[in-house]
Amino acid sequence: MKFAMRLSFTVCLLTLVLGLAQSASAAPKSFVLLPFTVNAPQSYAYLSKAVPATMQARLNRPGVLEGRSAQTRATSAAEARKAMNGADYAVWGSVSVMGNECTIEVHSVDKAGKTWSKTAQGPLSGLTSTVQQLSSALGSEAFGVAVAARPSFMAPGKGQPVNQMNSDIVVNETGQQQVYLNPQFRYQGAGAGDGSRLRSQRLKENMVDMAVGDFNGDGKNEIAVLGDHKLTIYIWQPDGKLKELGSTVVSQSNINFSMRAIDLNRDGAMELVVATFEEDGNRPYSYFYSFKGNKLTTYADRIPYFASVIKTPPTFMPTLVGQGWDSLKLFAPGVHVMVKNGNKFSLGSRLDLPSGATVFNVAWLPGGKDNKGDQLVMLTDDERIKVFQGNGNTLIHTTMERFSGSATGMDHYKGMPGLGIDRNYQLPSKYYAPMRMIAADLGRTGEYVLLLNKPISTASQLFDRYRFFPQGEIHALYWDGVGMGLKWKTRRIRGSVAEIDLADVNNDGILDLVVGLNTSPDLGIGSRQSMITAYPLDVSQTDPNMPADLSDFEVSPN
């Protein structure tokens, strides 16, 4: 009897020990990521937290490997071990930027004091790829956990490259005949006879701005083209020709600067908001136009503010905004929502925007399905993109590349208060009209991209005021956790891009990327003409076996 009891007790004890051992072996490994040291200009300070956050997202495997971030900085293994707080590993490192090159060092230490280090170097535009490679090495070599590290040029589930032309381009694995959204975005092909690009006839006047929308309320979209002094409404006919429906002179004395569309009275027909300026003093006057009944009429005129339209959070509905004029700074501080008082418009509540923001140069990029928080995008005076995040508008990224590239600008003489301006000796600076920055979820996946123009010219790199760009590309940028990455782009477009829009330009039920162009000035400035080209974005033509997230033609920045 005693033997049986002892045997039962021994069996229970062994079972308990084995269970504890299995539980211990099944416990996930843990690591803590410390802020990285950044050896770079202040504009790259955000990398201190952005790089660890990207690594954590790459390494996390629930139930196997779990990480958390910490605020304590470390420069040695001894300092890192103090911040472990029960974790199995501590990770720290540094990011160094020299010109267009970036070097990343990653270190880790475990509870026993065993260290691991690895360094990788690459172009700044490929920073995300470098971080992912180091994360994979850290997981497999230091943590003993395999982390997927499929090269960007390899097809999912395949062992061979799907595109030999460029390893940075991910092509639909079903073959080159299967396209996503538009074949113009993938290949350097020649023709557009496949219907992938629409093109109008040439228009006789230079284009300052363009907008597409239902301006007369008939349920179909029209095209508004803004010249230096004139506003013209067109309709895209089935034969691909533009038919003029109406026109008017906005102002003979002022120069047209910008145009946006918004349905001010919620009647289903969009009004046009045109901002102009006096050539001598840059004083602004804005004009609002209606096209109800196929006739351009003045909705409001000579409003003494710079007026435009911004889609503001949280609903991202178009909002009429205005900004005052300043004789020294050009733009008075503060962007305001405009309110209507009788037949007049005045400035209302002020928007929370960072310094340098105007009614023309900001847009919000929604957080999307991941709820990562909305981001404010601003085009600087030197046409770089700044990205802000949070209630305090914290600057988290500035692009090295330049965008927009409008040829429409205001000469502005900077001066000190009370000292005046001597125009005989002082050279003016130039403020160029920012083109649209369009936030769009094209694949209906909850992932937003920012559409904007990237001008291409060798002469513009040598001469600041050279604005007749012979070529351009429309880029779709997205936030990759570290910076603004290139999702896709059009092939090069010949001509100077004047404006872009996103609408069904020919009313065939398919969304189009619409691009307004000015011709090259080869025939002289007075001979510049304009035209409109459009790229149908037919999501229904995508391969149903591929996720509709645009990743089948993701392009890394050059």
XYZ file of C-alpha atoms in Angstrom:
558
model
C 0.000 0.000 0.000
C 2.804 2.368 0.968
C 4.648 1.447 -2.219
C 1.586 2.285 -4.311
C 1.203 5.649 -2.587
C 4.880 6.447 -3.123
C 4.603 5.443 -6.774
C 1.552 7.654 -7.263
C 3.293 10.575 -5.561
C 6.381 10.099 -7.743
C 4.280 10.009 -10.918
C 2.442 13.199 -9.910
C 5.719 14.920 -9.074
C 7.241 13.943 -12.420
C 4.125 15.133 -14.239
C 4.304 18.472 -12.427
C 8.008 18.881 -13.196
C 7.509 18.000 -16.860
C 4.587 20.423 -17.078
C 6.648 23.223 -15.587
C 9.503 22.412 -17.936
C 7.190 22.505 -20.939
C 5.693 25.789 -19.751
C 9.148 27.233 -19.318
C 10.209 26.066 -22.760
C 7.027 27.506 -24.282
C 7.501 30.927 -22.692
C 8.209 33.504 -25.407
C 11.520 35.272 -25.546
C 11.405 38.980 -24.831
C 13.514 41.953 -25.806
C 13.561 45.670 -25.124
C 14.463 48.242 -27.793
C 16.211 51.409 -26.654
C 16.287 54.700 -28.619
C 19.048 54.823 -31.221
C 21.749 57.490 -31.275
C 21.437 59.677 -34.398
C 24.563 61.218 -35.914
C 22.909 63.424 -38.512
C 21.311 66.854 -38.986
C 18.395 67.739 -36.723
C 15.860 66.912 -39.442
C 16.742 63.220 -38.975
C 16.222 63.206 -35.188
C 12.994 61.236 -35.622
C 15.070 58.185 -36.634
C 16.006 57.719 -32.973
C 12.577 56.191 -32.342
C 11.486 55.358 -35.886
C 14.246 52.785 -36.501
C 13.586 50.820 -33.252
C 9.837 50.929 -33.957
C 10.381 49.467 -37.423
C 12.620 46.734 -35.997
C 10.086 45.892 -33.298
C 7.313 45.493 -35.866
C 9.601 43.274 -37.932
C 10.702 41.055 -35.027
C 7.483 40.656 -33.030
C 6.030 37.136 -33.203
C 3.259 36.616 -30.617
C 4.008 33.660 -28.373
C 7.540 33.307 -29.753
C 9.329 36.643 -29.607
C 7.839 39.742 -28.035
C 9.387 43.171 -27.757
C 8.721 46.493 -26.124
C 10.257 49.940 -26.364
C 11.962 51.904 -23.615
C 13.001 55.521 -23.165
C 16.416 54.898 -21.585
C 19.355 55.500 -23.894
C 22.461 53.314 -23.894
C 25.891 53.475 -25.482
C 27.328 50.261 -24.008
C 26.289 46.747 -23.030
C 26.508 47.623 -19.330
C 24.083 50.526 -19.737
C 21.746 48.431 -21.880
C 21.588 45.611 -19.288
C 20.356 48.090 -16.683
C 17.344 48.834 -18.894
C 16.341 45.191 -19.499
C 13.749 45.092 -16.668
C 13.226 41.343 -16.911
C 13.610 41.038 -20.675
C 15.867 38.385 -22.196
C 17.662 40.837 -24.479
C 18.306 44.560 -24.786
C 18.889 46.183 -28.193
C 20.488 49.560 -28.904
C 22.371 51.147 -31.779
C 23.102 54.218 -33.866
C 22.202 55.809 -37.209
C 24.737 57.942 -39.096
C 23.895 59.971 -42.206
C 26.594 61.312 -44.508
C 25.222 62.918 -47.657
C 23.071 60.308 -49.393
C 24.609 57.394 -47.482
C 23.383 55.931 -44.217
C 25.152 53.591 -41.760
C 23.242 51.668 -39.083
C 24.849 49.842 -36.156
C 22.789 47.401 -34.081
C 23.932 45.847 -30.783
C 22.269 43.421 -28.382
C 23.102 41.867 -25.025
C 21.408 39.010 -23.158
C 21.001 38.302 -19.450
C 24.312 36.459 -19.302
C 26.158 39.415 -20.802
C 26.688 37.853 -24.238
C 26.787 40.563 -26.895
C 26.028 40.682 -30.625
C 26.732 43.471 -33.120
C 26.195 44.096 -36.807
C 26.662 47.085 -39.120
C 25.043 47.783 -42.485
C 25.480 50.637 -44.930
C 23.377 51.730 -47.880
C 21.720 54.664 -49.636
C 19.463 56.851 -47.539
C 16.588 56.141 -49.932
C 16.930 52.431 -49.074
C 16.918 52.935 -45.306
C 13.845 50.772 -44.754
C 15.399 47.838 -46.590
C 18.608 48.169 -44.550
C 16.659 48.177 -41.272
C 14.715 45.085 -42.326
C 17.913 43.204 -43.202
C 19.454 44.032 -39.830
C 16.243 43.002 -38.062
C 16.332 39.610 -39.769
C 19.983 39.124 -38.813
C 19.281 40.139 -35.208
C 16.387 37.702 -34.923
C 18.183 34.694 -36.362
C 21.722 35.265 -35.078
C 21.153 36.822 -31.655
C 17.660 35.672 -30.645
C 17.649 32.310 -32.421
C 14.288 33.058 -34.043
C 13.842 32.952 -37.806
C 12.491 36.190 -39.276
C 11.204 36.249 -42.845
C 13.482 38.279 -45.080
C 12.219 37.849 -48.632
C 14.033 40.135 -51.068
C 11.816 42.775 -52.603
C 12.378 41.398 -56.100
C 11.244 37.859 -55.235
C 7.659 36.837 -55.800
C 5.754 35.505 -52.769
C 6.083 31.755 -52.636
C 8.452 31.675 -55.598
C 12.166 31.194 -55.863
C 12.860 33.237 -58.972
C 12.870 36.975 -59.668
C 9.734 38.148 -61.440
C 11.381 41.119 -63.162
C 14.917 41.044 -64.481
C 14.889 44.711 -65.568
C 15.064 46.177 -62.065
C 15.277 44.359 -58.749
C 13.514 47.251 -57.002
C 10.312 46.755 -58.994
C 7.799 44.201 -57.772
C 5.728 43.009 -60.725
C 2.482 41.067 -60.714
C 3.579 37.429 -60.758
C 0.793 36.444 -63.146
C 2.792 37.907 -66.023
C 3.431 41.217 -67.716
C 0.072 41.201 -69.452
C -1.671 41.434 -66.077
C -1.559 45.035 -64.908
C -2.589 46.776 -61.728
C -4.415 50.099 -62.038
C -2.507 51.225 -65.117
C 0.327 49.812 -67.272
C 1.847 53.296 -67.552
C 2.938 52.899 -63.940
C 5.100 49.877 -64.541
C 6.942 49.740 -67.837
C 8.949 52.149 -69.930
C 6.803 51.290 -72.923
C 6.263 53.478 -75.932
C 2.697 53.704 -77.073
C -0.605 54.374 -75.390
C -2.832 52.729 -77.972
C -4.073 50.269 -75.375
C -6.230 52.955 -73.764
C -3.966 53.254 -70.749
C -3.512 56.959 -71.393
C -6.013 59.532 -72.634
C -4.870 62.760 -74.244
C -6.723 65.868 -75.358
C -5.927 68.214 -78.198
C -3.646 71.179 -77.566
C -5.165 74.306 -76.087
C -3.880 77.683 -77.217
C -3.233 79.205 -73.796
C -0.754 78.592 -71.007
C -2.230 76.632 -68.066
C -1.876 78.030 -64.540
C -4.165 75.526 -62.792
C -6.814 72.900 -63.501
C -9.706 71.233 -61.669
C -12.132 68.424 -62.546
C -15.628 68.206 -61.049
C -19.353 68.556 -61.621
C -19.626 72.324 -61.952
C -23.104 72.600 -63.535
C -24.874 69.978 -61.403
C -25.802 67.625 -64.271
C -24.096 64.600 -62.696
C -21.171 64.664 -65.134
C -17.689 66.049 -64.629
C -16.368 69.093 -66.443
C -12.804 70.420 -66.640
C -11.903 73.924 -65.492
C -8.688 75.370 -66.927
C -7.200 78.526 -65.436
C -4.969 80.739 -67.579
C -3.036 83.847 -66.604
C -6.236 85.932 -66.647
C -8.925 83.649 -68.060
C -11.103 80.805 -66.710
C -12.529 78.270 -69.197
C -14.836 75.268 -68.694
C -14.553 72.216 -70.982
C -16.257 68.839 -71.364
C -14.369 65.713 -72.486
C -16.162 64.347 -75.549
C -16.272 60.664 -76.621
C -13.774 61.363 -79.429
C -11.203 62.566 -76.881
C -11.571 66.239 -77.794
C -12.285 68.997 -75.299
C -15.367 71.090 -76.050
C -15.533 74.580 -74.580
C -18.701 75.247 -72.578
C -17.967 78.723 -71.259
C -15.244 81.174 -70.297
C -14.688 84.447 -68.477
C -11.890 86.859 -67.630
C -11.210 86.725 -63.905
C -9.247 89.987 -63.751
C -7.348 92.026 -66.308
C -5.174 93.692 -63.668
C -4.448 90.712 -61.400
C -2.634 87.487 -62.256
C -4.285 84.148 -61.524
C -2.367 82.092 -58.957
C -4.386 79.059 -57.844
C -7.769 77.352 -58.280
C -9.645 74.791 -56.173
C -13.185 73.368 -56.296
C -15.734 73.040 -53.478
C -19.521 72.788 -53.203
C -20.102 75.902 -51.105
C -23.907 75.807 -50.950
C -24.317 71.989 -50.974
C -26.497 71.990 -54.111
C -24.530 69.279 -55.932
C -22.679 71.713 -58.202
C -19.129 72.655 -57.262
C -17.972 76.246 -57.170
C -14.489 77.352 -58.230
C -12.237 79.267 -55.828
C -9.682 81.357 -57.747
C -6.883 83.191 -55.923
C -5.196 86.094 -57.736
C -2.527 88.659 -56.859
C -1.510 92.154 -57.918
C 1.725 91.990 -59.860
C 3.216 95.094 -58.220
C 2.488 94.479 -54.545
C 1.231 90.855 -54.418
C -1.959 91.913 -52.660
C -4.400 89.002 -52.901
C -7.936 89.044 -54.236
C -9.965 85.847 -54.496
C -12.948 85.189 -56.749
C -15.611 82.472 -56.420
C -17.432 81.262 -59.553
C -20.538 79.171 -60.225
C -21.287 77.330 -63.483
C -24.946 76.509 -62.860
C -26.919 76.541 -66.113
C -23.663 76.237 -68.099
C -22.920 79.898 -67.448
C -20.021 81.251 -65.418
C -21.323 83.719 -62.844
C -19.607 85.430 -59.937
C -20.493 83.863 -56.589
C -18.245 86.306 -54.705
C -15.481 88.606 -55.929
C -12.494 90.647 -54.759
C -12.237 88.915 -51.393
C -9.054 90.451 -49.895
C -7.503 87.144 -48.831
C -5.606 84.220 -50.292
C -8.386 81.602 -50.516
C -8.143 77.869 -51.135
C -9.643 74.502 -50.118
C -8.185 71.964 -47.657
C -9.616 68.596 -46.568
C -9.442 68.815 -42.780
C -9.678 66.015 -40.180
C -11.475 64.212 -38.706
C -14.006 63.956 -41.568
C -11.609 65.139 -44.310
C -14.381 67.094 -45.966
C -13.309 70.007 -48.213
C -13.079 73.205 -46.172
C -12.835 76.759 -47.502
C -9.803 78.438 -45.930
C -8.252 81.878 -46.163
C -5.118 83.751 -45.166
C -4.244 87.423 -44.960
C -1.503 89.348 -46.752
C 1.681 90.700 -45.188
C 3.834 93.296 -46.940
C 7.055 91.812 -45.535
C 6.347 88.088 -45.164
C 3.820 87.825 -48.035
C 1.512 85.596 -45.956
C 0.106 86.833 -42.653
C 0.483 84.310 -39.807
C -2.355 81.823 -39.490
C -4.634 79.845 -41.817
C -8.324 80.342 -41.021
C -11.611 78.706 -41.933
C -13.602 81.190 -44.006
C -17.160 82.009 -42.975
C -19.917 83.660 -44.985
C -21.579 86.780 -43.623
C -24.336 87.792 -46.014
C -22.690 88.202 -49.399
C -19.193 88.523 -47.970
C -16.596 86.067 -46.681
C -14.342 86.686 -43.696
C -11.773 84.792 -41.632
C -13.085 82.539 -38.870
C -11.399 80.073 -36.536
C -7.688 79.432 -36.981
C -6.403 75.976 -37.915
C -3.679 74.345 -35.813
C -0.820 74.285 -38.319
C 2.980 74.504 -37.987
C 5.010 77.585 -38.826
C 5.381 78.099 -42.564
C 1.951 76.696 -43.433
C -0.195 78.533 -45.979
C -3.591 77.891 -47.521
C -1.820 76.345 -50.523
C 0.939 74.078 -49.179
C -0.609 71.643 -46.663
C -2.607 68.406 -46.829
C -3.544 65.690 -44.360
C -2.669 62.028 -44.911
C -5.270 59.913 -43.029
C -4.010 57.190 -40.710
C -6.068 54.546 -42.524
C -6.937 51.053 -41.356
C -3.930 50.736 -39.035
C -5.065 53.760 -36.984
C -1.480 55.000 -36.943
C -2.625 58.604 -36.634
C -3.223 61.275 -39.238
C -0.156 63.030 -40.602
C 0.131 66.598 -41.822
C 2.159 67.071 -45.001
C 3.603 70.482 -45.883
C 5.456 71.650 -48.991
C 8.281 73.984 -47.975
C 9.398 77.090 -49.868
C 12.233 75.052 -51.408
C 9.649 72.399 -52.416
C 10.616 69.594 -50.069
C 8.003 67.612 -48.153
C 7.803 67.899 -44.368
C 5.744 65.382 -42.394
C 4.249 66.303 -39.011
C 2.435 64.085 -36.533
C 0.508 64.479 -33.284
C -1.391 67.309 -31.653
C 1.787 69.351 -31.301
C 2.639 69.015 -35.010
C 5.951 67.290 -34.302
C 8.237 67.222 -37.344
C 9.132 63.580 -38.061
C 10.513 63.649 -41.596
C 11.803 65.926 -44.364
C 12.390 64.581 -47.861
C 15.625 65.162 -49.725
C 13.806 65.155 -53.059
C 11.852 68.145 -54.347
C 8.297 68.041 -55.642
C 5.538 70.243 -57.130
C 7.446 72.359 -59.696
C 4.841 74.946 -60.654
C 5.943 77.742 -62.989
C 3.408 80.196 -61.507
C 4.938 82.389 -58.834
C 4.930 85.743 -57.072
C 8.027 87.950 -56.871
C 8.460 88.911 -53.245
C 10.881 91.489 -51.844
C 11.905 90.712 -48.291
C 12.668 93.614 -45.977
C 12.973 94.728 -42.387
C 10.081 96.554 -40.706
C 10.438 100.315 -41.140
C 13.369 100.143 -43.569
C 11.430 99.795 -46.790
C 12.521 98.040 -49.992
C 14.884 99.257 -52.699
C 13.783 97.453 -55.845
C 16.644 98.941 -57.868
C 19.286 96.955 -55.999
C 17.455 94.198 -54.149
C 16.645 90.958 -55.956
C 13.211 89.494 -55.212
C 12.615 85.987 -53.971
C 9.947 83.892 -55.643
C 7.052 82.018 -54.060
C 5.770 79.381 -56.472
C 2.199 78.122 -56.320
C 2.163 74.641 -54.735
C 0.426 72.005 -56.836
C -2.203 69.723 -55.343
C -1.109 67.073 -52.888
C -3.841 64.429 -53.066
C -4.331 61.844 -50.309
C -6.146 58.840 -51.777
C -6.982 55.221 -50.957
C -6.888 53.973 -54.548
C -7.036 50.260 -53.782
C -9.821 50.692 -51.187
C -7.627 48.883 -48.672
C -7.507 51.604 -46.031
C -3.922 52.427 -47.016
C -3.508 56.003 -48.218
C -0.912 57.339 -50.626
C 0.055 60.935 -51.362
C -0.072 61.852 -55.058
C 2.147 64.705 -56.202
C 4.280 65.806 -59.123
C 8.045 65.370 -59.287
C 9.569 67.675 -61.927
C 12.636 66.459 -63.794
C 15.184 68.843 -65.298
C 18.955 69.185 -65.345
C 18.847 72.949 -65.920
C 16.706 73.510 -62.813
C 19.497 72.053 -60.678
C 21.812 74.817 -61.896
C 19.381 77.734 -62.139
C 16.916 78.279 -59.287
C 14.452 80.187 -61.443
C 14.364 77.731 -64.315
C 10.802 76.409 -64.100
C 10.092 75.098 -67.603
C 10.603 71.464 -66.712
C 10.714 69.329 -69.870
C 9.541 66.202 -68.043
C 7.753 65.100 -64.912
C 6.521 62.041 -63.031
C 3.516 61.607 -60.766
C 4.635 59.849 -57.585
C 2.497 57.997 -55.049
C 4.230 58.233 -51.657
C 3.363 56.405 -48.442
C 4.625 56.479 -44.868
C 6.742 53.371 -44.274
C 7.461 54.034 -40.605
C 10.774 55.749 -41.313
C 10.088 58.192 -44.138
C 8.038 58.798 -47.254
C 8.559 55.798 -49.529
C 7.679 55.495 -53.200
C 4.705 53.193 -53.796
C 4.473 53.668 -57.551
C 4.996 56.298 -60.196
C 4.012 57.042 -63.768
C 6.578 56.760 -66.487
C 8.038 60.106 -67.487
C 5.584 62.607 -68.898
C 6.897 64.956 -71.564
C 6.020 68.571 -70.899
C 5.814 70.797 -67.827
C 3.209 69.456 -65.407
C 0.947 72.339 -64.369
C -1.489 70.489 -62.087
C -2.893 67.073 -61.169
C -6.346 65.929 -60.078
C -8.154 62.675 -59.318
C -11.582 62.324 -60.949
C -13.505 60.595 -63.747
C -12.495 63.061 -66.444
C -14.350 61.449 -69.393
C -17.400 60.208 -67.427
C -16.930 56.521 -68.280
C -17.274 55.348 -64.678
C -13.527 54.804 -64.169
C -11.453 57.013 -61.889
C -8.652 58.857 -63.706
C -5.382 60.426 -62.662
C -5.676 63.716 -64.574
C -2.546 65.686 -65.477
C -2.517 69.201 -66.925
C 0.535 69.965 -69.069
C 2.206 72.972 -70.631
C 4.258 72.372 -73.743
C 7.998 72.907 -73.891
C 9.058 76.541 -74.495
C 11.012 75.587 -77.614
C 8.868 77.908 -79.742
C 9.189 80.822 -77.320
C 7.403 81.718 -74.111
C 4.517 83.314 -75.969
C 3.952 80.103 -77.906
C 3.409 77.887 -74.862
C 0.300 75.759 -75.174
C -1.413 73.323 -72.842
C -3.129 69.962 -72.953
C -4.655 67.404 -70.611
C -3.680 63.762 -70.289
C -5.345 61.167 -68.070
C -4.506 57.703 -66.753
C -7.529 55.447 -66.073
C -7.177 53.736 -62.682
C -9.365 50.706 -63.272
C -9.175 48.708 -60.051
C -11.559 46.114 -61.531
C -8.773 45.032 -63.906
C -6.556 43.807 -61.090
C -5.693 40.167 -60.667
C -8.268 38.803 -58.180
C -5.618 36.493 -56.737
C -3.442 39.426 -55.712
C -4.252 41.758 -52.799
C -5.400 45.171 -53.970
C -2.739 47.093 -52.104
C -0.585 48.335 -55.015
C 2.363 46.260 -53.791
C 2.697 44.469 -57.109
C 4.451 47.500 -58.541
C 6.120 49.089 -55.592
C 9.191 51.076 -56.601
C 12.017 52.053 -54.303
C 13.132 55.722 -54.425
C 16.003 56.556 -56.743
